[in-house]
Amino acid sequence: MEHTVLCRNVSKVYRQDTVAVQALTDVSLEIPRLDFVCLSGPSGSGKSTLLNLIGGLDRPTGGEIYVDGNRVDQMEKGALAELRLRRIGFVFQAYNLIPVLTARENVEFVMQLQGVAAGERTRKAREILKEVGLEDLENRRPGELSGGQQQRVAVARAIVSAPSLVLADEPTANLDSKTAENLMQLLRHMNREHGVTFIFSTHDKLVMEFSQRLITLRDGRIVDDVRRD
Amino acid sequence: MTITPRLAWRNLWRYPRRTWLTVSAIAFSAMLLVFMITLQLGAYDMMIDTSLRVFTGEMQIQRQGYLDKPQMRASVPAAQASAARLRQATGLQAIAVRANGFALASSGTRSYGVPVIGVEPAFEPRVSTLPRLIKHGRYLSGDSAQEAVLGAALARNLKLGVGGELTLLGSGRDGSVAATVLSVVGIFDSGNPELDRHVVEIPLRTFQDVFSMGEEAHAIVIAGPGMEQIKQTEARIAALLPAGQGLVLLDWEKLLPGIKQMIQADMVQNWFTYIILIVVVTFSILNTFLMSVLERTREFGIMLALGATPWRLGGLVLLESVLLTLMGIVLGIVVGGGIAVYLHQHGFTFPGMKEIYAQFGLPGVIYPKLSFASFTLGPAVIFLFTAAAALYPALRIRKLNAVEAMHAV
Ligand SMILES: Nc1ncnc2c1ncn2[C@@H]1O[C@H](COP(=O)(O)OP(=O)(O)O)[C@@H](O)[C@H]1O
Ligand SMILES: [Mg+2]
């Protein structure tokens, strides 16, 4: 189980009425533990599709996908939810948070799903919020936080459940370059300090700079895969 | 507090105006139901009470089988002595003896077959309103007086007035001829055509002499202290019933089965109306529930992605609906119950109602019935309906797909 993620000949076809869209074609990929991987490629190249398949949010049309040695593409729904809850963290492009919950409650929400006791939940949430630099804003609701702060809360929430993998689909797309850079530094910090594998997508050159490994997709195929360290 | 109830509660207040409107709709219907049901049950009690007070009493002691087949020989032995014992043992004064017979009643020119009832003039006014409804003359003066009172319609038909002579001709308990001539001292007008057209009342002893009854009679009529204590009264009397004489205690439901049937029919009709009201409210609530779920599709998608099961999300939505409904119901019970309590103290009547009832010697005021059931029955049905309505959006969530949901705006 040396790989966090393993994809073998993964393809995905979306069917809408009579039209079929080939979103991914024959994608094979190995991502070792603690890797910090960037999926790049133009809009429509299949980045989100691939991340969703790895995260078990959608099923491939063909091929095999493993996360921590578990075959994701054939897992039944309940087991998938459990896998996401325990092993995978998600950060999305925007509006990641539950608007009626405060920053800390958003972080605690996942731990509640995991069944962590209330006291420990609060303690851990405070700790992680401090780590992302939001200790003073824990009682604010998402609407009272800036876009960058919201994304930090989302990162805190993804990390706090101690996953082995975090999937971040264009986490910086709605941020200015300075804020984006800060967020990327935070992700890198989490990758190192918490021993979590990261896969994020972007089409921003500046963001790609942070990756250890840069995979480029075009029309649903991997066209480039370079290690940058 | 765990996060789920907090989440549910705050979700309710995302759109306070919408929530208040929904709560108000539920509260209003709950209030209406509490008000109408307490009033309705109060009206039934009044109706029963009024019907029983006129003549029947709340319960009667009779010989077994007399109710179905009223034969003269199916009598209660030493009836007056028994009644006196009961009065003493229970402290209740509204206990009176009656004997029932049948005779050809005639005046100079006309004759009608009518029931003749022997009553105790001293106690009859306590179990029946008829003695107080004498419109001409007076009521019977004593147990052995050679007097009679009769209904207004019968008096008209016989062309008899106060001071006239009524001849009764029938057969006694032993089959002998029973005949007497009594002077009419009073004419009652109860408004009940059955009674006004048929009934002749004469003193009990006179009855017993004429119909060869000895010390026997046919019924000991008991009018307890009120509908509310009727069960206790019944138990006390039943315990005092002399054994081995074949006597039975019959309650009003057996004596006047028609009332119960009428009430049941009325209840069905009313519930039909209530259910329509509840269904209308339920649909408007269902709409609110659905909207609040649809507009949060994206959020649910995120929660699913984080590893929340559809069950949990369904539970959240259900909890929100339950909270919303409970708020409405509690508010409705408080307001509706408040009105009911006020009317319970002050009585409910509408213009003219009192006057109409007063003619028949009755109060004509409804006191809403306060009980756990009358307060909670309507709201409980509302709760069941809205909970069922909330199941629909809750179950829809189970079909939600995380990826598609997150693409929703
Ligand atoms: N739910 C869907 N239904 C139909 N086609 C889709 C759906 N999601 C994505 N696609 C198509 O699949 C291709 C890849 O999309 P996506 O993975 O979102 O690309 P990216 O994230 O790189 O922009 C695109 O052509 C897109 O139109
Ligand atoms: Mg995308």
XYZ file of C-alpha atoms and ligand atoms in Angstrom:
666
model
C 0.000 0.000 0.000
C 2.743 2.379 -0.900
C 0.363 4.418 -3.066
C -2.301 6.678 -1.728
C -3.996 6.777 -5.123
C -3.808 4.333 -7.964
C -5.735 4.743 -11.240
C -5.677 2.116 -13.966
C -7.054 2.891 -17.418
C -9.760 5.106 -16.014
C -12.267 6.518 -18.447
C -15.414 8.511 -17.947
C -18.188 9.152 -20.417
C -21.011 11.541 -19.549
C -24.223 10.824 -21.352
C -26.721 13.583 -21.713
C -29.750 12.502 -23.688
C -28.192 11.326 -26.943
C -24.857 13.138 -26.678
C -21.916 11.377 -25.063
C -18.995 13.418 -23.717
C -15.734 11.587 -23.256
C -14.421 13.430 -20.175
C -11.527 11.075 -19.373
C -9.776 8.572 -21.599
C -7.492 5.824 -20.372
C -6.008 7.666 -17.408
C -3.429 5.698 -15.411
C -1.768 7.270 -12.440
C 0.144 6.399 -9.277
C 0.366 8.863 -6.454
C 2.649 7.843 -3.602
C 2.088 8.786 -0.005
C 2.790 12.429 0.928
C 2.905 13.567 -2.683
C 1.839 17.151 -3.415
C 0.340 16.897 -6.871
C -1.048 19.548 -9.171
C -3.538 18.659 -11.923
C -3.313 21.323 -14.567
C -4.980 21.772 -17.897
C -7.420 24.066 -19.628
C -11.035 24.307 -18.646
C -12.915 21.191 -19.700
C -9.809 19.002 -19.747
C -11.193 16.669 -17.077
C -9.553 17.879 -13.833
C -12.738 18.002 -11.791
C -13.931 14.736 -13.247
C -10.752 12.966 -12.196
C -10.813 14.445 -8.683
C -14.471 13.463 -8.258
C -13.737 9.909 -9.360
C -10.803 9.586 -6.965
C -12.944 10.992 -4.175
C -15.707 8.491 -4.871
C -18.229 11.208 -5.637
C -18.839 9.741 -9.073
C -18.137 6.412 -10.753
C -15.870 5.834 -13.763
C -17.185 4.267 -16.944
C -14.159 1.993 -17.075
C -10.917 1.231 -15.238
C -9.980 0.823 -11.587
C -9.366 3.360 -8.837
C -7.788 2.625 -5.469
C -7.421 4.922 -2.466
C -5.252 3.556 0.334
C -5.632 0.173 -1.294
C -9.455 0.319 -1.279
C -11.124 -0.146 -4.624
C -13.259 2.955 -4.836
C -15.009 2.506 -8.162
C -16.940 -0.565 -7.052
C -17.583 0.374 -3.450
C -21.226 0.687 -2.387
C -22.587 4.060 -1.334
C -22.483 3.708 2.428
C -18.892 2.453 2.395
C -17.935 5.325 0.105
C -19.420 7.864 2.508
C -17.458 6.215 5.290
C -14.252 6.284 3.224
C -14.711 9.968 2.449
C -15.440 10.685 6.068
C -12.345 8.916 7.417
C -9.707 9.116 4.690
C -10.442 11.912 2.254
C -10.705 15.642 2.812
C -12.254 17.966 0.263
C -11.694 21.613 -0.543
C -13.823 23.052 -3.301
C -13.589 26.175 -5.382
C -15.917 28.336 -3.304
C -18.906 28.284 -0.969
C -17.414 25.293 0.760
C -18.861 26.048 4.132
C -22.244 25.630 5.748
C -23.443 29.235 5.958
C -25.393 28.990 9.239
C -22.497 27.481 11.166
C -19.561 29.446 12.544
C -15.999 28.729 11.427
C -15.440 26.460 14.404
C -18.773 24.677 13.997
C -17.977 24.058 10.338
C -14.762 22.380 11.404
C -16.549 20.449 14.139
C -19.241 19.274 11.751
C -17.008 16.644 10.142
C -15.787 15.455 13.525
C -19.374 15.112 14.660
C -20.043 12.907 11.655
C -17.020 10.883 12.725
C -18.440 10.545 16.201
C -15.757 12.503 18.042
C -16.862 13.528 21.546
C -17.950 17.145 21.998
C -15.096 18.302 24.210
C -12.417 16.853 22.029
C -14.143 18.203 18.962
C -13.962 21.751 20.238
C -10.389 21.380 21.372
C -9.234 19.991 18.033
C -11.190 22.583 16.069
C -9.585 25.422 18.056
C -6.174 23.915 17.530
C -6.516 23.558 13.781
C -8.080 27.004 13.384
C -5.114 28.411 15.191
C -2.871 26.561 12.804
C -4.568 28.143 9.790
C -4.351 31.519 11.521
C -8.032 32.053 12.326
C -8.082 31.645 16.089
C -9.728 35.034 16.553
C -12.413 34.438 13.970
C -13.712 31.081 15.142
C -17.150 32.435 15.995
C -17.728 34.166 12.680
C -20.015 32.730 10.096
C -18.758 32.239 6.526
C -20.597 35.382 5.396
C -18.468 37.402 7.785
C -15.196 35.994 6.464
C -13.206 36.959 3.354
C -12.831 34.480 0.491
C -9.306 33.590 1.621
C -10.407 33.102 5.208
C -13.265 30.879 4.071
C -10.858 28.706 2.117
C -8.646 28.445 5.206
C -11.593 27.211 7.213
C -12.262 24.678 4.458
C -8.645 23.522 4.673
C -8.916 23.264 8.450
C -12.069 21.204 8.072
C -10.413 18.897 5.528
C -7.361 18.337 7.722
C -9.008 18.002 11.111
C -10.478 14.588 10.344
C -6.904 13.289 9.877
C -7.387 12.010 6.316
C -4.642 10.425 4.254
C -5.648 12.378 1.152
C -6.982 15.865 0.488
C -8.554 16.669 -2.862
C -8.746 20.365 -3.679
C -10.520 21.349 -6.898
C -9.296 24.798 -7.945
C -9.072 26.011 -4.338
C -7.575 29.354 -5.405
C -9.828 30.109 -8.367
C -11.717 32.841 -6.539
C -8.743 34.373 -4.752
C -6.371 37.157 -5.726
C -2.794 36.098 -6.342
C -1.453 37.127 -2.946
C -4.179 35.270 -1.090
C -3.809 32.322 -3.446
C -0.123 32.160 -2.659
C -0.804 32.182 1.079
C -3.339 29.411 0.723
C -0.885 27.304 -1.284
C 1.716 27.791 1.434
C -0.839 26.608 3.955
C -1.595 23.500 1.882
C 2.088 22.736 1.584
C 2.493 23.197 5.321
C -0.350 20.769 5.988
C 1.127 18.307 3.515
C 4.377 18.263 5.460
C 3.247 18.698 9.063
C 0.219 16.421 8.982
C 1.568 13.823 6.584
C -1.309 14.169 4.151
C -1.196 13.537 0.418
C -2.586 16.458 -1.610
C -4.017 16.559 -5.112
C -5.162 19.972 -6.251
C -6.179 21.343 -9.611
C -5.597 24.737 -11.137
C -4.953 26.480 -14.409
C -2.980 29.191 -12.662
C 0.764 29.127 -13.437
C 1.641 30.687 -10.104
C -0.207 27.977 -8.203
C 1.421 25.214 -10.234
C 4.777 26.506 -8.982
C 3.989 25.135 -5.533
C 3.562 21.532 -6.662
C 6.069 18.732 -6.288
C 4.624 17.040 -9.292
C 2.726 18.576 -12.165
C 0.311 16.460 -14.193
C -1.180 18.053 -17.277
C -4.485 16.958 -18.731
C -5.801 17.763 -22.167
C -9.095 16.508 -23.589
C -9.311 13.916 -20.853
C -5.859 12.454 -21.322
C -2.651 12.856 -19.325
C -0.256 14.596 -21.674
C 2.505 15.422 -19.227
C 3.606 14.252 -15.786
C 6.754 15.858 -14.362
C 8.344 15.821 -10.979
C 9.542 19.306 -10.068
C 11.600 18.834 -6.928
C -25.319 20.668 22.285
C -24.474 18.686 19.211
C -24.261 20.452 15.917
C -27.246 18.892 14.177
C -29.974 20.536 16.302
C -28.082 23.820 16.148
C -27.865 23.487 12.396
C -31.565 22.668 12.125
C -32.572 25.562 14.350
C -30.469 28.114 12.494
C -31.618 26.843 9.135
C -35.144 27.680 10.219
C -34.153 31.277 10.767
C -32.441 31.837 7.429
C -35.682 33.334 6.222
C -37.406 34.492 9.379
C -40.425 35.844 7.583
C -41.076 32.596 5.772
C -40.630 30.646 8.988
C -42.980 32.915 10.896
C -45.600 32.648 8.175
C -45.426 28.873 8.297
C -45.439 28.805 12.081
C -48.449 31.114 12.051
C -50.333 28.898 9.635
C -49.706 25.882 11.836
C -50.446 27.836 15.004
C -53.665 29.189 13.584
C -54.973 25.801 12.568
C -53.893 24.259 15.874
C -55.617 27.082 17.732
C -58.763 26.660 15.681
C -58.808 22.932 16.327
C -58.250 23.303 20.070
C -60.999 25.910 20.233
C -63.448 23.944 18.104
C -62.804 20.586 19.712
C -63.102 21.864 23.282
C -66.276 23.710 22.310
C -67.638 20.722 20.452
C -67.041 18.363 23.378
C -68.515 20.978 25.706
C -71.561 21.219 23.442
C -71.998 17.454 23.554
C -71.896 17.527 27.316
C -74.442 20.304 27.311
C -76.631 18.428 24.877
C -76.464 15.251 26.928
C -77.030 17.179 30.115
C -80.009 19.046 28.674
C -81.584 15.919 27.277
C -81.100 14.040 30.520
C -82.292 16.840 32.713
C -85.676 17.084 31.013
C -86.847 13.659 32.006
C -84.487 10.699 31.804
C -81.914 11.508 34.483
C -78.314 10.409 34.282
C -79.023 6.836 35.268
C -81.868 4.637 36.372
C -82.298 1.519 38.430
C -84.725 -0.853 36.772
C -85.507 -4.504 36.810
C -83.421 -6.464 34.381
C -85.082 -6.581 30.952
C -87.574 -3.795 31.679
C -85.825 -1.376 29.301
C -86.308 -3.687 26.328
C -89.716 -5.021 27.328
C -91.496 -2.647 29.722
C -93.975 -4.972 31.396
C -95.813 -3.787 34.476
C -94.811 -6.832 36.434
C -91.085 -6.224 35.860
C -91.020 -3.904 38.827
C -88.677 -2.658 41.536
C -89.820 -3.844 44.964
C -90.156 -1.395 47.881
C -89.051 1.324 45.558
C -89.603 4.346 47.765
C -87.794 2.757 50.680
C -84.874 1.865 48.415
C -84.737 5.382 47.033
C -84.755 6.824 50.537
C -81.853 4.524 51.483
C -79.899 5.603 48.430
C -80.431 9.273 49.234
C -79.182 8.716 52.718
C -76.189 6.598 51.719
C -74.988 8.872 48.936
C -76.113 12.260 50.148
C -77.577 12.808 46.699
C -81.051 14.301 46.814
C -81.806 14.066 43.086
C -83.154 10.522 43.345
C -86.806 9.865 42.594
C -89.076 6.887 42.033
C -91.292 6.427 39.001
C -93.889 3.920 37.989
C -95.004 3.578 34.411
C -98.319 2.424 33.088
C -100.554 2.797 30.088
C -104.144 3.988 30.039
C -106.911 5.319 27.928
C -107.120 8.959 28.944
C -110.421 10.593 28.306
C -112.182 13.832 28.944
C -115.875 14.262 28.312
C -115.636 13.975 24.567
C -112.300 12.486 23.517
C -109.947 9.622 24.414
C -106.309 8.877 23.733
C -104.060 6.019 24.719
C -101.189 7.526 26.709
C -98.382 6.576 29.059
C -99.175 7.400 32.664
C -96.318 8.044 35.016
C -96.460 7.857 38.767
C -94.022 10.262 40.377
C -92.948 11.404 43.834
C -94.019 15.077 43.829
C -91.399 15.918 46.458
C -88.447 14.467 44.494
C -89.507 14.540 40.856
C -88.540 18.244 40.412
C -84.955 17.276 41.306
C -84.552 14.787 38.484
C -86.679 16.379 35.775
C -87.335 19.867 34.454
C -90.979 19.089 33.613
C -92.373 20.181 37.011
C -90.812 23.590 36.464
C -92.296 23.867 33.002
C -95.875 23.997 34.210
C -97.343 26.877 32.203
C -100.838 26.732 33.680
C -101.761 25.736 37.216
C -99.290 23.998 39.488
C -97.435 20.741 39.954
C -98.702 17.725 41.933
C -99.090 18.440 45.623
C -98.561 15.124 47.435
C -97.976 11.388 47.054
C -101.636 10.468 47.433
C -103.312 13.497 45.884
C -106.013 12.727 43.341
C -104.385 14.988 40.796
C -102.796 14.859 37.377
C -100.603 17.088 35.230
C -100.327 16.633 31.490
C -98.597 17.960 28.426
C -99.960 21.005 26.656
C -100.609 19.248 23.334
C -102.414 16.396 25.044
C -104.510 18.872 27.044
C -105.450 20.627 23.822
C -106.349 17.365 22.140
C -108.499 16.326 25.104
C -109.932 19.841 25.323
C -109.011 19.891 28.987
C -107.875 22.861 31.068
C -106.787 23.297 34.657
C -109.625 22.134 36.926
C -110.939 19.714 34.326
C -111.527 16.036 35.003
C -109.346 13.325 33.466
C -110.558 9.769 33.406
C -107.922 7.016 33.203
C -108.822 3.504 32.230
C -106.234 0.740 31.992
C -105.232 -2.549 33.495
C -103.310 -3.012 36.726
C -100.271 -5.107 37.518
C -102.438 -8.099 38.379
C -104.583 -7.734 35.276
C -107.474 -6.130 37.131
C -109.213 -3.068 35.769
C -107.474 0.142 36.727
C -109.748 3.143 36.632
C -109.809 6.522 38.266
C -110.900 10.085 37.805
C -108.351 12.787 38.644
C -108.531 16.522 38.511
C -106.115 18.335 36.233
C -104.010 20.724 38.330
C -101.304 21.692 35.857
C -100.339 21.723 32.199
C -96.664 21.665 31.174
C -95.122 22.827 27.965
C -91.599 21.417 27.555
C -91.098 22.110 23.865
C -90.447 18.403 23.438
C -93.387 17.149 21.337
C -92.946 13.578 22.557
C -93.560 14.640 26.135
C -96.107 17.376 25.453
C -98.320 15.156 23.314
C -98.260 12.033 25.426
C -97.332 12.308 29.041
C -99.635 12.238 32.033
C -98.029 12.424 35.468
C -99.870 11.455 38.628
C -98.684 11.027 42.246
C -96.905 7.725 42.939
C -99.229 6.427 45.676
C -102.275 7.236 43.600
C -100.631 5.329 40.739
C -99.836 2.372 42.970
C -103.451 2.242 44.197
C -104.991 2.534 40.758
C -102.664 0.068 39.068
C -102.470 -2.364 42.006
C -98.735 -1.919 42.379
C -98.476 -2.175 46.159
C -95.101 -0.751 47.178
C -93.560 -1.413 43.801
C -92.487 0.925 40.996
C -90.495 0.692 37.770
C -87.555 3.000 38.021
C -85.385 4.855 40.481
C -84.184 7.873 38.556
C -80.864 9.405 39.555
C -79.656 12.780 38.358
C -76.118 13.027 39.673
C -74.330 16.236 40.482
C -73.240 16.622 36.859
C -71.760 15.018 33.767
C -68.244 15.440 35.038
C -68.735 13.153 38.032
C -71.023 10.742 36.268
C -68.577 7.850 36.398
C -67.974 8.183 40.139
C -71.692 8.530 40.822
C -72.370 5.434 38.775
C -69.790 3.454 40.720
C -71.199 4.559 44.078
C -74.772 3.717 43.145
C -73.786 0.387 41.631
C -72.112 -0.565 44.902
C -75.327 0.182 46.806
C -77.572 -1.779 44.452
C -79.457 -4.439 46.493
C -78.356 -7.878 45.389
C -80.592 -10.742 44.419
C -83.523 -8.660 43.232
C -82.640 -8.737 39.543
C -82.066 -4.988 39.452
C -79.708 -3.223 37.083
C -78.219 0.248 36.920
C -78.562 1.715 33.429
C -76.612 4.774 32.370
C -77.773 7.424 29.952
C -76.068 5.757 27.017
C -78.368 2.777 27.473
C -81.416 4.831 28.353
C -81.095 7.204 25.407
C -78.960 5.434 22.783
C -80.055 7.989 20.188
C -77.970 10.750 21.786
C -74.794 8.769 21.543
C -75.448 7.952 17.904
C -76.210 11.571 17.144
C -72.976 12.657 18.813
C -70.976 10.088 16.914
C -72.470 11.173 13.610
C -71.763 14.797 14.437
C -68.212 13.943 15.422
C -67.542 12.228 12.095
C -68.918 15.226 10.253
C -66.792 17.652 12.245
C -63.633 15.635 11.794
C -64.240 15.627 8.091
C -64.102 19.421 8.189
C -61.034 19.392 10.442
C -59.172 16.999 8.170
C -59.825 19.224 5.156
C -58.434 22.177 7.101
C -55.401 20.141 8.127
C -54.771 18.908 4.591
C -54.862 22.453 3.213
C -52.386 23.604 5.850
C -50.210 20.554 5.258
C -49.876 21.298 1.558
C -48.820 24.869 2.162
C -46.238 23.602 4.633
C -45.044 20.930 2.251
C -44.355 23.704 -0.226
C -42.222 25.558 2.317
C -40.323 22.416 3.246
C -39.630 21.618 -0.384
C -38.428 25.117 -1.178
C -36.109 25.189 1.796
C -34.572 21.921 0.667
C -34.240 22.797 -2.993
C -32.516 26.091 -2.335
C -29.903 24.263 -0.279
C -29.066 21.589 -2.832
C -25.481 22.786 -3.146
C -24.985 22.734 0.589
C -26.329 19.212 0.819
C -23.940 18.238 -1.974
C -21.019 19.503 0.111
C -22.199 17.649 3.180
C -22.533 14.466 1.147
C -18.997 14.966 -0.209
C -17.709 15.381 3.332
C -19.098 11.971 4.174
C -22.523 12.716 5.604
C -24.937 9.939 4.721
C -28.194 10.776 2.958
C -29.910 9.375 6.064
C -28.325 12.067 8.158
C -29.365 14.831 5.781
C -32.880 13.429 5.652
C -32.874 13.409 9.437
C -31.747 17.031 9.491
C -34.579 18.096 7.200
C -37.052 16.087 9.249
C -35.789 17.681 12.437
C -36.231 21.131 10.921
C -39.816 20.364 9.974
C -40.550 18.907 13.379
C -39.136 21.987 15.118
C -41.174 24.243 12.859
C -44.352 22.272 13.435
C -43.818 22.051 17.188
C -43.375 25.818 17.421
C -46.647 26.314 15.594
C -48.456 23.699 17.598
C -47.246 24.943 20.960
C -48.227 28.486 20.024
C -51.615 27.229 18.803
C -52.273 25.230 21.967
C -51.343 28.180 24.162
C -53.623 30.615 22.341
C -56.447 28.148 21.626
C -56.185 26.733 25.140
C -56.246 30.241 26.589
C -59.469 30.982 24.775
C -60.927 27.664 25.894
C -59.991 28.293 29.530
C -61.530 31.764 29.385
C -64.752 30.416 27.895
C -64.754 27.565 30.367
C -65.008 30.157 33.100
C -67.304 32.609 31.382
C -69.319 30.306 29.156
C -69.861 30.476 25.438
C -73.160 31.644 24.081
C -74.363 33.496 21.040
C -77.083 36.104 20.878
C -80.506 34.538 21.271
C -79.189 31.154 22.348
C -79.786 31.812 26.044
C -83.318 33.063 25.447
C -84.293 30.053 23.379
C -82.990 27.617 25.976
C -84.482 29.601 28.855
C -87.965 28.805 27.543
C -87.284 25.185 28.313
C -85.787 25.880 31.706
C -82.222 25.224 30.483
C -79.113 27.381 30.668
C -78.139 27.500 26.972
C -74.484 28.203 27.658
C -71.684 25.982 26.402
C -68.647 25.480 28.603
C -65.719 24.209 26.521
C -64.464 20.900 27.809
C -60.936 21.177 29.187
C -59.065 17.917 29.082
C -55.741 16.596 27.932
C -57.429 14.994 24.951
C -59.407 18.048 23.881
C -56.229 20.148 23.970
C -53.925 17.747 22.187
C -56.047 15.718 19.799
C -56.282 18.302 17.018
C -52.648 19.433 17.271
C -51.523 15.796 17.335
C -53.284 15.139 14.048
C -51.694 18.280 12.567
C -48.338 16.997 13.747
C -48.866 13.606 12.105
C -49.874 15.179 8.822
C -47.003 17.662 8.687
C -44.495 15.006 9.722
C -45.771 12.887 6.843
C -45.413 15.895 4.534
C -41.841 16.446 5.727
C -40.981 12.878 4.803
C -41.283 13.714 1.134
C -38.417 16.255 0.938
C -36.441 14.154 3.408
C -36.718 11.156 1.122
C -35.913 13.232 -1.955
C -32.561 14.070 -0.425
C -31.703 10.412 -0.471
C -31.641 10.537 -4.255
C -29.258 13.486 -4.280
C -25.932 12.963 -6.027
C -23.051 14.915 -4.535
C -21.485 16.041 -7.820
C -24.738 17.163 -9.390
C -25.827 18.799 -6.167
C -22.644 20.847 -5.968
C -23.226 22.148 -9.469
C -26.584 23.499 -8.422
C -26.662 27.151 -7.521
N -22.156 16.280 -15.330
C -21.682 16.396 -16.573
N -22.451 16.074 -17.621
C -21.994 16.170 -18.863
N -20.768 16.546 -19.185
C -19.932 16.882 -18.190
C -20.357 16.826 -16.825
N -19.320 17.203 -16.040
C -18.305 17.495 -16.905
N -18.671 17.287 -18.162
C -17.835 17.440 -19.334
O -16.669 16.695 -19.147
C -15.548 17.393 -19.597
C -14.559 17.589 -18.461
O -15.130 18.447 -17.506
P -14.405 18.827 -16.149
O -13.884 17.573 -15.535
O -15.345 19.622 -15.360
O -13.197 19.709 -16.648
P -12.341 20.769 -15.834
O -12.580 20.572 -14.397
O -10.929 20.434 -16.234
O -12.715 22.086 -16.323
C -16.057 18.712 -20.147
O -16.198 18.572 -21.534
C -17.402 18.868 -19.501
O -18.264 19.585 -20.353
Mg -13.276 21.956 -12.975
